[in-house]
mmCIF file with all atom_site columns, C-alpha atoms in Angstrom:
data_model
loop_
_atom_site.group_PDB
_atom_site.id
_atom_site.type_symbol
_atom_site.label_atom_id
_atom_site.label_alt_id
_atom_site.label_comp_id
_atom_site.label_asym_id
_atom_site.label_entity_id
_atom_site.label_seq_id
_atom_site.pdbx_PDB_ins_code
_atom_site.Cartn_x
_atom_site.Cartn_y
_atom_site.Cartn_z
_atom_site.occupancy
_atom_site.B_iso_or_equiv
_atom_site.pdbx_formal_charge
_atom_site.auth_seq_id
_atom_site.auth_comp_id
_atom_site.auth_asym_id
_atom_site.auth_atom_id
_atom_site.pdbx_PDB_model_num
ATOM 1   C CA . MET A 1 1   ? -1.926 -1.655  11.031  1.00 0.00 ? 26  MET A CA 1
ATOM 2   C CA . ASN A 1 2   ? -2.805 -4.862  13.380  1.00 0.00 ? 27  ASN A CA 1
ATOM 3   C CA . GLN A 1 3   ? 0.827  -6.404  14.456  1.00 0.00 ? 28  GLN A CA 1
ATOM 4   C CA . ASN A 1 4   ? -0.968 -9.540  15.109  1.00 0.00 ? 29  ASN A CA 1
ATOM 5   C CA . GLU A 1 5   ? -1.855 -9.785  11.050  1.00 0.00 ? 30  GLU A CA 1
ATOM 6   C CA . LYS A 1 6   ? 0.874  -12.117 9.505   1.00 0.00 ? 31  LYS A CA 1
ATOM 7   C CA . LYS A 1 7   ? 3.224  -11.233 6.675   1.00 0.00 ? 32  LYS A CA 1
ATOM 8   C CA . ARG A 1 8   ? 1.194  -10.722 3.536   1.00 0.00 ? 33  ARG A CA 1
ATOM 9   C CA . HIS A 1 9   ? 2.361  -10.784 -0.178  1.00 0.00 ? 34  HIS A CA 1
ATOM 10  C CA . VAL A 1 10  ? 1.738  -7.340  -1.772  1.00 0.00 ? 35  VAL A CA 1
ATOM 11  C CA . LEU A 1 11  ? 1.800  -5.888  -5.413  1.00 0.00 ? 36  LEU A CA 1
ATOM 12  C CA . VAL A 1 12  ? 4.144  -2.434  -5.187  1.00 0.00 ? 37  VAL A CA 1
ATOM 13  C CA . THR A 1 13  ? 3.850  0.192   -7.690  1.00 0.00 ? 38  THR A CA 1
ATOM 14  C CA . LEU A 1 14  ? 6.695  2.838   -7.405  1.00 0.00 ? 39  LEU A CA 1
ATOM 15  C CA . LEU A 1 15  ? 6.802  6.021   -9.394  1.00 0.00 ? 40  LEU A CA 1
ATOM 16  C CA . GLY A 1 16  ? 9.781  8.494   -9.258  1.00 0.00 ? 41  GLY A CA 1
ATOM 17  C CA . GLY A 1 17  ? 11.084 11.505  -10.382 1.00 0.00 ? 42  GLY A CA 1
ATOM 18  C CA . ALA A 1 18  ? 13.863 13.798  -10.220 1.00 0.00 ? 43  ALA A CA 1
ATOM 19  C CA . LYS A 1 19  ? 15.147 17.338  -11.510 1.00 0.00 ? 44  LYS A CA 1
ATOM 20  C CA . ASN A 1 20  ? 18.888 17.970  -11.616 1.00 0.00 ? 45  ASN A CA 1
ATOM 21  C CA . GLU A 1 21  ? 20.861 21.302  -10.596 1.00 0.00 ? 46  GLU A CA 1
ATOM 22  C CA . ARG A 1 22  ? 19.991 22.729  -13.793 1.00 0.00 ? 47  ARG A CA 1
ATOM 23  C CA . GLY A 1 23  ? 16.158 22.239  -13.383 1.00 0.00 ? 48  GLY A CA 1
ATOM 24  C CA . GLU A 1 24  ? 16.321 19.410  -16.157 1.00 0.00 ? 49  GLU A CA 1
ATOM 25  C CA . THR A 1 25  ? 13.451 16.560  -15.647 1.00 0.00 ? 50  THR A CA 1
ATOM 26  C CA . GLU A 1 26  ? 15.492 12.986  -15.578 1.00 0.00 ? 51  GLU A CA 1
ATOM 27  C CA . GLU A 1 27  ? 14.042 9.891   -16.806 1.00 0.00 ? 52  GLU A CA 1
ATOM 28  C CA . PRO A 1 28  ? 11.148 8.883   -14.654 1.00 0.00 ? 53  PRO A CA 1
ATOM 29  C CA . ILE A 1 29  ? 11.488 5.521   -12.679 1.00 0.00 ? 54  ILE A CA 1
ATOM 30  C CA . ARG A 1 30  ? 8.466  3.244   -13.128 1.00 0.00 ? 55  ARG A CA 1
ATOM 31  C CA . LEU A 1 31  ? 8.566  0.112   -11.222 1.00 0.00 ? 56  LEU A CA 1
ATOM 32  C CA . MET A 1 32  ? 5.960  -2.673  -10.440 1.00 0.00 ? 57  MET A CA 1
ATOM 33  C CA . THR A 1 33  ? 7.094  -5.777  -8.434  1.00 0.00 ? 58  THR A CA 1
ATOM 34  C CA . THR A 1 34  ? 6.242  -8.134  -5.580  1.00 0.00 ? 59  THR A CA 1
ATOM 35  C CA . GLY A 1 35  ? 6.685  -7.781  -1.910  1.00 0.00 ? 60  GLY A CA 1
ATOM 36  C CA . GLU A 1 36  ? 6.142  -8.559  1.638   1.00 0.00 ? 61  GLU A CA 1
ATOM 37  C CA . LEU A 1 37  ? 4.392  -6.555  3.972   1.00 0.00 ? 62  LEU A CA 1
ATOM 38  C CA . SER A 1 38  ? 4.835  -7.186  7.862   1.00 0.00 ? 63  SER A CA 1
ATOM 39  C CA . PRO A 1 39  ? 3.050  -5.064  10.246  1.00 0.00 ? 64  PRO A CA 1
ATOM 40  C CA . THR A 1 40  ? 5.178  -3.367  13.381  1.00 0.00 ? 65  THR A CA 1
ATOM 41  C CA . PRO A 1 41  ? 3.672  -1.549  16.311  1.00 0.00 ? 66  PRO A CA 1
ATOM 42  C CA . ASN A 1 42  ? 3.691  1.702   14.665  1.00 0.00 ? 67  ASN A CA 1
ATOM 43  C CA . GLY A 1 43  ? 3.424  0.979   11.173  1.00 0.00 ? 68  GLY A CA 1
ATOM 44  C CA . CYS A 1 44  ? 4.740  -1.794  8.787   1.00 0.00 ? 69  CYS A CA 1
ATOM 45  C CA . ILE A 1 45  ? 8.283  -3.179  6.898   1.00 0.00 ? 70  ILE A CA 1
ATOM 46  C CA . LEU A 1 46  ? 7.952  -3.615  3.127   1.00 0.00 ? 71  LEU A CA 1
ATOM 47  C CA . ARG A 1 47  ? 10.393 -5.838  1.553   1.00 0.00 ? 72  ARG A CA 1
ATOM 48  C CA . TYR A 1 48  ? 10.685 -5.754  -2.433  1.00 0.00 ? 73  TYR A CA 1
ATOM 49  C CA . GLN A 1 49  ? 13.509 -6.048  -5.040  1.00 0.00 ? 74  GLN A CA 1
ATOM 50  C CA . GLU A 1 50  ? 14.228 -3.125  -7.529  1.00 0.00 ? 75  GLU A CA 1
ATOM 51  C CA . SER A 1 51  ? 15.683 -4.252  -10.925 1.00 0.00 ? 76  SER A CA 1
ATOM 52  C CA . GLN A 1 52  ? 17.555 -1.999  -13.216 1.00 0.00 ? 77  GLN A CA 1
ATOM 53  C CA . THR A 1 53  ? 19.356 -2.670  -16.515 1.00 0.00 ? 78  THR A CA 1
ATOM 54  C CA . ASP A 1 54  ? 22.771 -1.333  -17.050 1.00 0.00 ? 79  ASP A CA 1
ATOM 55  C CA . ASP A 1 55  ? 22.924 0.751   -20.456 1.00 0.00 ? 80  ASP A CA 1
ATOM 56  C CA . SER A 1 56  ? 26.335 -0.049  -21.163 1.00 0.00 ? 81  SER A CA 1
ATOM 57  C CA . ASP A 1 57  ? 26.460 -3.649  -21.305 1.00 0.00 ? 82  ASP A CA 1
ATOM 58  C CA . GLY A 1 58  ? 22.613 -4.635  -20.582 1.00 0.00 ? 83  GLY A CA 1
ATOM 59  C CA . SER A 1 59  ? 23.039 -6.601  -17.435 1.00 0.00 ? 84  SER A CA 1
ATOM 60  C CA . VAL A 1 60  ? 20.559 -6.411  -15.030 1.00 0.00 ? 85  VAL A CA 1
ATOM 61  C CA . MET A 1 61  ? 21.096 -4.916  -11.366 1.00 0.00 ? 86  MET A CA 1
ATOM 62  C CA . THR A 1 62  ? 19.193 -6.188  -8.464  1.00 0.00 ? 87  THR A CA 1
ATOM 63  C CA . GLN A 1 63  ? 18.650 -4.403  -5.076  1.00 0.00 ? 88  GLN A CA 1
ATOM 64  C CA . ASP A 1 64  ? 16.905 -5.196  -1.983  1.00 0.00 ? 89  ASP A CA 1
ATOM 65  C CA . ILE A 1 65  ? 14.825 -2.601  -0.554  1.00 0.00 ? 90  ILE A CA 1
ATOM 66  C CA . ILE A 1 66  ? 13.520 -2.817  3.070   1.00 0.00 ? 91  ILE A CA 1
ATOM 67  C CA . LEU A 1 67  ? 11.478 0.059   4.089   1.00 0.00 ? 92  LEU A CA 1
ATOM 68  C CA . MET A 1 68  ? 10.157 0.723   7.341   1.00 0.00 ? 93  MET A CA 1
ATOM 69  C CA . ALA A 1 69  ? 7.295  3.192   7.476   1.00 0.00 ? 94  ALA A CA 1
ATOM 70  C CA . GLN A 1 70  ? 5.280  4.919   10.115  1.00 0.00 ? 95  GLN A CA 1
ATOM 71  C CA . PRO A 1 71  ? 3.126  8.067   10.151  1.00 0.00 ? 96  PRO A CA 1
ATOM 72  C CA . GLY A 1 72  ? 5.747  10.888  9.349   1.00 0.00 ? 97  GLY A CA 1
ATOM 73  C CA . ARG A 1 73  ? 8.895  8.700   9.254   1.00 0.00 ? 98  ARG A CA 1
ATOM 74  C CA . VAL A 1 74  ? 10.197 6.239   6.422   1.00 0.00 ? 99  VAL A CA 1
ATOM 75  C CA . SER A 1 75  ? 13.877 4.594   6.432   1.00 0.00 ? 100 SER A CA 1
ATOM 76  C CA . MET A 1 76  ? 15.037 3.124   3.464   1.00 0.00 ? 101 MET A CA 1
ATOM 77  C CA . ASN A 1 77  ? 17.731 0.270   3.301   1.00 0.00 ? 102 ASN A CA 1
ATOM 78  C CA . ARG A 1 78  ? 18.956 -0.288  -0.210  1.00 0.00 ? 103 ARG A CA 1
ATOM 79  C CA . LEU A 1 79  ? 21.108 -3.595  -0.245  1.00 0.00 ? 104 LEU A CA 1
ATOM 80  C CA . GLY A 1 80  ? 23.324 -4.749  -3.132  1.00 0.00 ? 105 GLY A CA 1
ATOM 81  C CA . ASP A 1 81  ? 26.458 -3.378  -4.933  1.00 0.00 ? 106 ASP A CA 1
ATOM 82  C CA . PHE A 1 82  ? 25.026 0.181   -4.651  1.00 0.00 ? 107 PHE A CA 1
ATOM 83  C CA . GLY A 1 83  ? 23.622 0.282   -1.332  1.00 0.00 ? 108 GLY A CA 1
ATOM 84  C CA . THR A 1 84  ? 22.781 3.064   1.443   1.00 0.00 ? 109 THR A CA 1
ATOM 85  C CA . SER A 1 85  ? 20.279 3.954   4.118   1.00 0.00 ? 110 SER A CA 1
ATOM 86  C CA . MET A 1 86  ? 18.460 6.625   4.268   1.00 0.00 ? 111 MET A CA 1
ATOM 87  C CA . VAL A 1 87  ? 15.659 8.529   6.893   1.00 0.00 ? 112 VAL A CA 1
ATOM 88  C CA . PHE A 1 88  ? 12.881 10.745  5.665   1.00 0.00 ? 113 PHE A CA 1
ATOM 89  C CA . VAL A 1 89  ? 11.245 13.013  8.172   1.00 0.00 ? 114 VAL A CA 1
ATOM 90  C CA . LYS A 1 90  ? 9.891  16.140  6.989   1.00 0.00 ? 115 LYS A CA 1
ATOM 91  C CA . ASP A 1 91  ? 12.181 19.405  7.416   1.00 0.00 ? 116 ASP A CA 1
ATOM 92  C CA . ARG A 1 92  ? 15.062 17.109  8.772   1.00 0.00 ? 117 ARG A CA 1
ATOM 93  C CA . ARG A 1 93  ? 18.372 16.621  6.925   1.00 0.00 ? 118 ARG A CA 1
ATOM 94  C CA . PHE A 1 94  ? 19.785 13.036  6.989   1.00 0.00 ? 119 PHE A CA 1
ATOM 95  C CA . GLU A 1 95  ? 23.572 12.293  6.265   1.00 0.00 ? 120 GLU A CA 1
ATOM 96  C CA . GLY A 1 96  ? 24.966 8.985   5.049   1.00 0.00 ? 121 GLY A CA 1
ATOM 97  C CA . VAL A 1 97  ? 27.185 7.184   2.740   1.00 0.00 ? 122 VAL A CA 1
ATOM 98  C CA . TYR A 1 98  ? 26.312 5.675   -0.792  1.00 0.00 ? 123 TYR A CA 1
ATOM 99  C CA . ARG A 1 99  ? 28.263 2.952   -1.530  1.00 0.00 ? 124 ARG A CA 1
ATOM 100 C CA . THR A 1 100 ? 29.191 2.094   -4.873  1.00 0.00 ? 125 THR A CA 1
ATOM 101 C CA . PRO A 1 101 ? 31.647 -0.855  -6.589  1.00 0.00 ? 126 PRO A CA 1
ATOM 102 C CA . TYR A 1 102 ? 33.700 2.290   -7.348  1.00 0.00 ? 127 TYR A CA 1
ATOM 103 C CA . GLY A 1 103 ? 34.059 3.792   -3.804  1.00 0.00 ? 128 GLY A CA 1
ATOM 104 C CA . ASP A 1 104 ? 31.764 5.404   -1.179  1.00 0.00 ? 129 ASP A CA 1
ATOM 105 C CA . MET A 1 105 ? 30.104 8.884   -1.632  1.00 0.00 ? 130 MET A CA 1
ATOM 106 C CA . ASP A 1 106 ? 28.988 11.133  1.166   1.00 0.00 ? 131 ASP A CA 1
ATOM 107 C CA . MET A 1 107 ? 25.320 12.006  0.819   1.00 0.00 ? 132 MET A CA 1
ATOM 108 C CA . ALA A 1 108 ? 22.517 13.635  2.732   1.00 0.00 ? 133 ALA A CA 1
ATOM 109 C CA . LEU A 1 109 ? 19.115 14.358  1.897   1.00 0.00 ? 134 LEU A CA 1
ATOM 110 C CA . PHE A 1 110 ? 16.472 16.868  3.100   1.00 0.00 ? 135 PHE A CA 1
ATOM 111 C CA . ALA A 1 111 ? 12.907 15.842  3.304   1.00 0.00 ? 136 ALA A CA 1
ATOM 112 C CA . THR A 1 112 ? 10.306 18.666  2.254   1.00 0.00 ? 137 THR A CA 1
ATOM 113 C CA . GLN A 1 113 ? 7.260  15.849  2.403   1.00 0.00 ? 138 GLN A CA 1
ATOM 114 C CA . VAL A 1 114 ? 6.650  12.650  4.016   1.00 0.00 ? 139 VAL A CA 1
ATOM 115 C CA . ASP A 1 115 ? 3.160  11.413  3.575   1.00 0.00 ? 140 ASP A CA 1
ATOM 116 C CA . VAL A 1 116 ? 2.466  8.010   4.786   1.00 0.00 ? 141 VAL A CA 1
ATOM 117 C CA . ASP A 1 117 ? -1.121 6.014   4.576   1.00 0.00 ? 142 ASP A CA 1
ATOM 118 C CA . LEU A 1 118 ? -0.835 2.572   5.807   1.00 0.00 ? 143 LEU A CA 1
ATOM 119 C CA . ALA A 1 119 ? -3.418 -0.132  6.120   1.00 0.00 ? 144 ALA A CA 1
ATOM 120 C CA . GLU A 1 120 ? -3.256 -3.820  6.166   1.00 0.00 ? 145 GLU A CA 1
ATOM 121 C CA . ASP A 1 121 ? -4.830 -4.437  2.706   1.00 0.00 ? 146 ASP A CA 1
ATOM 122 C CA . ARG A 1 122 ? -3.298 -1.387  0.827   1.00 0.00 ? 147 ARG A CA 1
ATOM 123 C CA . GLY A 1 123 ? -1.233 1.874   1.458   1.00 0.00 ? 148 GLY A CA 1
ATOM 124 C CA . SER A 1 124 ? 1.141  4.700   0.157   1.00 0.00 ? 149 SER A CA 1
ATOM 125 C CA . ILE A 1 125 ? 4.089  6.784   0.705   1.00 0.00 ? 150 ILE A CA 1
ATOM 126 C CA . TYR A 1 126 ? 4.998  9.995   -0.818  1.00 0.00 ? 151 TYR A CA 1
ATOM 127 C CA . LEU A 1 127 ? 8.179  11.667  -0.679  1.00 0.00 ? 152 LEU A CA 1
ATOM 128 C CA . GLU A 1 128 ? 9.602  14.706  -1.791  1.00 0.00 ? 153 GLU A CA 1
ATOM 129 C CA . TYR A 1 129 ? 13.349 15.521  -0.802  1.00 0.00 ? 154 TYR A CA 1
ATOM 130 C CA . GLN A 1 130 ? 16.648 17.079  -2.002  1.00 0.00 ? 155 GLN A CA 1
ATOM 131 C CA . LEU A 1 131 ? 19.870 15.206  -2.754  1.00 0.00 ? 156 LEU A CA 1
ATOM 132 C CA . ASP A 1 132 ? 23.233 16.052  -2.015  1.00 0.00 ? 157 ASP A CA 1
ATOM 133 C CA . PHE A 1 133 ? 26.425 14.224  -2.950  1.00 0.00 ? 158 PHE A CA 1
ATOM 134 C CA . ALA A 1 134 ? 29.767 15.316  -1.549  1.00 0.00 ? 159 ALA A CA 1
ATOM 135 C CA . GLY A 1 135 ? 28.492 18.546  0.153   1.00 0.00 ? 160 GLY A CA 1
ATOM 136 C CA . GLY A 1 136 ? 26.696 19.793  -2.766  1.00 0.00 ? 161 GLY A CA 1
ATOM 137 C CA . PHE A 1 137 ? 23.178 19.821  -4.149  1.00 0.00 ? 162 PHE A CA 1
ATOM 138 C CA . ALA A 1 138 ? 22.532 17.118  -6.777  1.00 0.00 ? 163 ALA A CA 1
ATOM 139 C CA . SER A 1 139 ? 19.085 16.846  -7.634  1.00 0.00 ? 164 SER A CA 1
ATOM 140 C CA . MET A 1 140 ? 15.177 16.729  -6.021  1.00 0.00 ? 165 MET A CA 1
ATOM 141 C CA . HIS A 1 141 ? 13.240 13.804  -6.141  1.00 0.00 ? 166 HIS A CA 1
ATOM 142 C CA . THR A 1 142 ? 9.625  12.596  -5.802  1.00 0.00 ? 167 THR A CA 1
ATOM 143 C CA . MET A 1 143 ? 8.871  8.967   -4.983  1.00 0.00 ? 168 MET A CA 1
ATOM 144 C CA . LYS A 1 144 ? 5.426  7.799   -4.690  1.00 0.00 ? 169 LYS A CA 1
ATOM 145 C CA . LEU A 1 145 ? 4.911  3.947   -3.655  1.00 0.00 ? 170 LEU A CA 1
ATOM 146 C CA . GLU A 1 146 ? 1.695  2.004   -3.370  1.00 0.00 ? 171 GLU A CA 1
ATOM 147 C CA . TYR A 1 147 ? 1.178  -1.126  -2.032  1.00 0.00 ? 172 TYR A CA 1
ATOM 148 C CA . VAL A 1 148 ? -1.954 -3.699  -2.499  1.00 0.00 ? 173 VAL A CA 1
ATOM 149 C CA . ALA A 1 149 ? -2.105 -6.876  -0.359  1.00 0.00 ? 174 ALA A CA 1
ATOM 150 C CA . SER A 1 150 ? -3.089 -10.413 -2.047  1.00 0.00 ? 175 SER A CA 1
ATOM 151 C CA . ASP A 1 151 ? -5.276 -12.522 -0.224  1.00 0.00 ? 176 ASP A CA 1
ATOM 152 C CA . LYS A 1 152 ? -2.441 -14.986 0.563   1.00 0.00 ? 177 LYS A CA 1
ATOM 153 C CA . PRO A 1 153 ? -0.260 -14.820 3.547   1.00 0.00 ? 178 PRO A CA 1
ATOM 154 C CA . CYS A 1 154 ? 3.509  -15.335 3.263   1.00 0.00 ? 179 CYS A CA 1
#
């Protein structure tokens, strides 16, 4: 990506999946939203929001996501009531904390696949990783994120 390019509006498409400790497939996550793409010397920063409806009361929770991507490495910061920072590097383990309104939980992830294809007008990120909570296996995850830039700069 060309660092001299200005920030651009992008359309973000996200598809996520998970299998729990019993091998059962959980409900897939599908999201289409808009975001902002900023070039960096080695990759890009992608900012967007995720919204999720709480099944118990129908309220909508919004999370701000900041994704920093470069070949072979993705860092994700989730800001909001359910916040965390995650780093994805193939065959590396990352330990952190998952913050919730009910308290913090120790978490770790081990990335088995980190594919990053970045360009100014479109790109994709594909992740496969194991997620552990409180020292124990929780689930295997996949995430495919694609973006397409609009014609207008931010």
